[in-house]
């Protein structure tokens, strides 16, 4: 597969975020549809965490079999750092966003008691959506790096699976971006949705372009570690959403469907010689 085709697929994976953004303009989105999409994403991303970590561990495992202790140490530390940054970094970013949200919702000064009764302004809800889109864009950049680096190393089956998994993941991320606006009963304009999607999804494409030119085992382990950490964080968040929705039977079957889709996609691209 050519570099241009990989870049195109990376762009498609990133811009599937636009599939979820229009939900912000719906008056009454269907809870069962949101639950099903959320659960399918959980299943695919759970498979993807295992697959990404397997590929990230391969160089370290090979070095262990050869007793190349320096490579074992550097690869192991790189993977640990990548996982930590990808997972804990997003946790701290989420905590920061929560503090900003609480601060914007808690007026101060002489008119605070009256202001408590007044909804947040459009600029405050829009600012929060912008912060969420920015955080999603940062971890999508890491995912794009993993896609591009895997393709550059000839691991097209992993690259294609990453594209499928991240594409579905990004489709669900659109819900999170527009959530603050929906909570305030605001319908974002189409230009606003276009801008938010570019911030959140565009970095996947940029990361794919950059990752194709960085071919190195250590960098590959770092990128895959970042991707695995960020995917695991998203899985934790999506599980919390599934718990709040409460449609346990539907969620269980859709998670299973997502897992089976992950294995099926991997089998197809491997059988096709990718």
mmCIF file with all atom_site columns, N, CA and C in Angstrom, residues 59-60 63-64 66-78 218 221:
data_model
loop_
_atom_site.group_PDB
_atom_site.id
_atom_site.type_symbol
_atom_site.label_atom_id
_atom_site.label_alt_id
_atom_site.label_comp_id
_atom_site.label_asym_id
_atom_site.label_entity_id
_atom_site.label_seq_id
_atom_site.pdbx_PDB_ins_code
_atom_site.Cartn_x
_atom_site.Cartn_y
_atom_site.Cartn_z
_atom_site.occupancy
_atom_site.B_iso_or_equiv
_atom_site.pdbx_formal_charge
_atom_site.auth_seq_id
_atom_site.auth_comp_id
_atom_site.auth_asym_id
_atom_site.auth_atom_id
_atom_site.pdbx_PDB_model_num
ATOM 1  N N  . UNK A 1 59  ? 9.337  -6.426  20.010 1.00 0.00 ? 59  UNK A N  1
ATOM 2  C CA . UNK A 1 59  ? 10.780 -6.162  20.016 1.00 0.00 ? 59  UNK A CA 1
ATOM 3  C C  . UNK A 1 59  ? 11.444 -6.481  21.351 1.00 0.00 ? 59  UNK A C  1
ATOM 4  N N  . UNK A 1 60  ? 10.727 -6.211  22.449 1.00 0.00 ? 60  UNK A N  1
ATOM 5  C CA . UNK A 1 60  ? 11.272 -6.499  23.776 1.00 0.00 ? 60  UNK A CA 1
ATOM 6  C C  . UNK A 1 60  ? 11.370 -8.005  23.981 1.00 0.00 ? 60  UNK A C  1
ATOM 7  N N  . UNK A 1 63  ? 14.270 -9.322  22.054 1.00 0.00 ? 63  UNK A N  1
ATOM 8  C CA . UNK A 1 63  ? 15.529 -8.995  22.735 1.00 0.00 ? 63  UNK A CA 1
ATOM 9  C C  . UNK A 1 63  ? 15.748 -9.895  23.942 1.00 0.00 ? 63  UNK A C  1
ATOM 10 N N  . UNK A 1 64  ? 14.665 -10.249 24.640 1.00 0.00 ? 64  UNK A N  1
ATOM 11 C CA . UNK A 1 64  ? 14.784 -11.160 25.783 1.00 0.00 ? 64  UNK A CA 1
ATOM 12 C C  . UNK A 1 64  ? 15.294 -12.531 25.343 1.00 0.00 ? 64  UNK A C  1
ATOM 13 N N  . UNK A 1 66  ? 17.190 -13.171 22.949 1.00 0.00 ? 66  UNK A N  1
ATOM 14 C CA . UNK A 1 66  ? 18.602 -13.055 22.548 1.00 0.00 ? 66  UNK A CA 1
ATOM 15 C C  . UNK A 1 66  ? 19.494 -12.589 23.698 1.00 0.00 ? 66  UNK A C  1
ATOM 16 N N  . UNK A 1 67  ? 18.877 -12.383 24.874 1.00 0.00 ? 67  UNK A N  1
ATOM 17 C CA . UNK A 1 67  ? 19.597 -11.878 26.060 1.00 0.00 ? 67  UNK A CA 1
ATOM 18 C C  . UNK A 1 67  ? 20.275 -10.546 25.780 1.00 0.00 ? 67  UNK A C  1
ATOM 19 N N  . UNK A 1 68  ? 19.633 -9.716  24.953 1.00 0.00 ? 68  UNK A N  1
ATOM 20 C CA . UNK A 1 68  ? 20.152 -8.374  24.670 1.00 0.00 ? 68  UNK A CA 1
ATOM 21 C C  . UNK A 1 68  ? 19.567 -7.426  25.716 1.00 0.00 ? 68  UNK A C  1
ATOM 22 N N  . UNK A 1 69  ? 20.219 -7.412  26.872 1.00 0.00 ? 69  UNK A N  1
ATOM 23 C CA . UNK A 1 69  ? 19.642 -6.736  28.030 1.00 0.00 ? 69  UNK A CA 1
ATOM 24 C C  . UNK A 1 69  ? 19.510 -5.224  27.840 1.00 0.00 ? 69  UNK A C  1
ATOM 25 N N  . UNK A 1 70  ? 20.410 -4.622  27.087 1.00 0.00 ? 70  UNK A N  1
ATOM 26 C CA . UNK A 1 70  ? 20.302 -3.178  26.859 1.00 0.00 ? 70  UNK A CA 1
ATOM 27 C C  . UNK A 1 70  ? 19.032 -2.858  26.069 1.00 0.00 ? 70  UNK A C  1
ATOM 28 N N  . UNK A 1 71  ? 18.746 -3.677  25.056 1.00 0.00 ? 71  UNK A N  1
ATOM 29 C CA . UNK A 1 71  ? 17.532 -3.473  24.259 1.00 0.00 ? 71  UNK A CA 1
ATOM 30 C C  . UNK A 1 71  ? 16.285 -3.762  25.083 1.00 0.00 ? 71  UNK A C  1
ATOM 31 N N  . UNK A 1 72  ? 16.381 -4.767  25.963 1.00 0.00 ? 72  UNK A N  1
ATOM 32 C CA . UNK A 1 72  ? 15.244 -5.088  26.840 1.00 0.00 ? 72  UNK A CA 1
ATOM 33 C C  . UNK A 1 72  ? 14.937 -3.904  27.747 1.00 0.00 ? 72  UNK A C  1
ATOM 34 N N  . UNK A 1 73  ? 15.985 -3.336  28.326 1.00 0.00 ? 73  UNK A N  1
ATOM 35 C CA . UNK A 1 73  ? 15.793 -2.220  29.242 1.00 0.00 ? 73  UNK A CA 1
ATOM 36 C C  . UNK A 1 73  ? 15.226 -0.995  28.530 1.00 0.00 ? 73  UNK A C  1
ATOM 37 N N  . UNK A 1 74  ? 15.807 -0.647  27.374 1.00 0.00 ? 74  UNK A N  1
ATOM 38 C CA . UNK A 1 74  ? 15.347 0.547   26.665 1.00 0.00 ? 74  UNK A CA 1
ATOM 39 C C  . UNK A 1 74  ? 13.921 0.357   26.144 1.00 0.00 ? 74  UNK A C  1
ATOM 40 N N  . UNK A 1 75  ? 13.631 -0.839  25.599 1.00 0.00 ? 75  UNK A N  1
ATOM 41 C CA . UNK A 1 75  ? 12.282 -1.091  25.092 1.00 0.00 ? 75  UNK A CA 1
ATOM 42 C C  . UNK A 1 75  ? 11.253 -1.133  26.196 1.00 0.00 ? 75  UNK A C  1
ATOM 43 N N  . UNK A 1 76  ? 11.598 -1.784  27.312 1.00 0.00 ? 76  UNK A N  1
ATOM 44 C CA . UNK A 1 76  ? 10.659 -1.873  28.430 1.00 0.00 ? 76  UNK A CA 1
ATOM 45 C C  . UNK A 1 76  ? 10.351 -0.521  29.040 1.00 0.00 ? 76  UNK A C  1
ATOM 46 N N  . UNK A 1 77  ? 11.407 0.280   29.230 1.00 0.00 ? 77  UNK A N  1
ATOM 47 C CA . UNK A 1 77  ? 11.207 1.616   29.801 1.00 0.00 ? 77  UNK A CA 1
ATOM 48 C C  . UNK A 1 77  ? 10.395 2.488   28.843 1.00 0.00 ? 77  UNK A C  1
ATOM 49 N N  . UNK A 1 78  ? 10.708 2.399   27.551 1.00 0.00 ? 78  UNK A N  1
ATOM 50 C CA . UNK A 1 78  ? 9.974  3.188   26.548 1.00 0.00 ? 78  UNK A CA 1
ATOM 51 C C  . UNK A 1 78  ? 8.492  2.843   26.547 1.00 0.00 ? 78  UNK A C  1
ATOM 52 N N  . UNK A 1 218 ? 12.471 1.810   18.728 1.00 0.00 ? 218 UNK A N  1
ATOM 53 C CA . UNK A 1 218 ? 12.191 2.507   19.977 1.00 0.00 ? 218 UNK A CA 1
ATOM 54 C C  . UNK A 1 218 ? 11.030 3.481   19.809 1.00 0.00 ? 218 UNK A C  1
ATOM 55 N N  . UNK A 1 221 ? 7.760  1.536   19.560 1.00 0.00 ? 221 UNK A N  1
ATOM 56 C CA . UNK A 1 221 ? 7.287  1.119   20.883 1.00 0.00 ? 221 UNK A CA 1
ATOM 57 C C  . UNK A 1 221 ? 6.658  2.300   21.613 1.00 0.00 ? 221 UNK A C  1
#
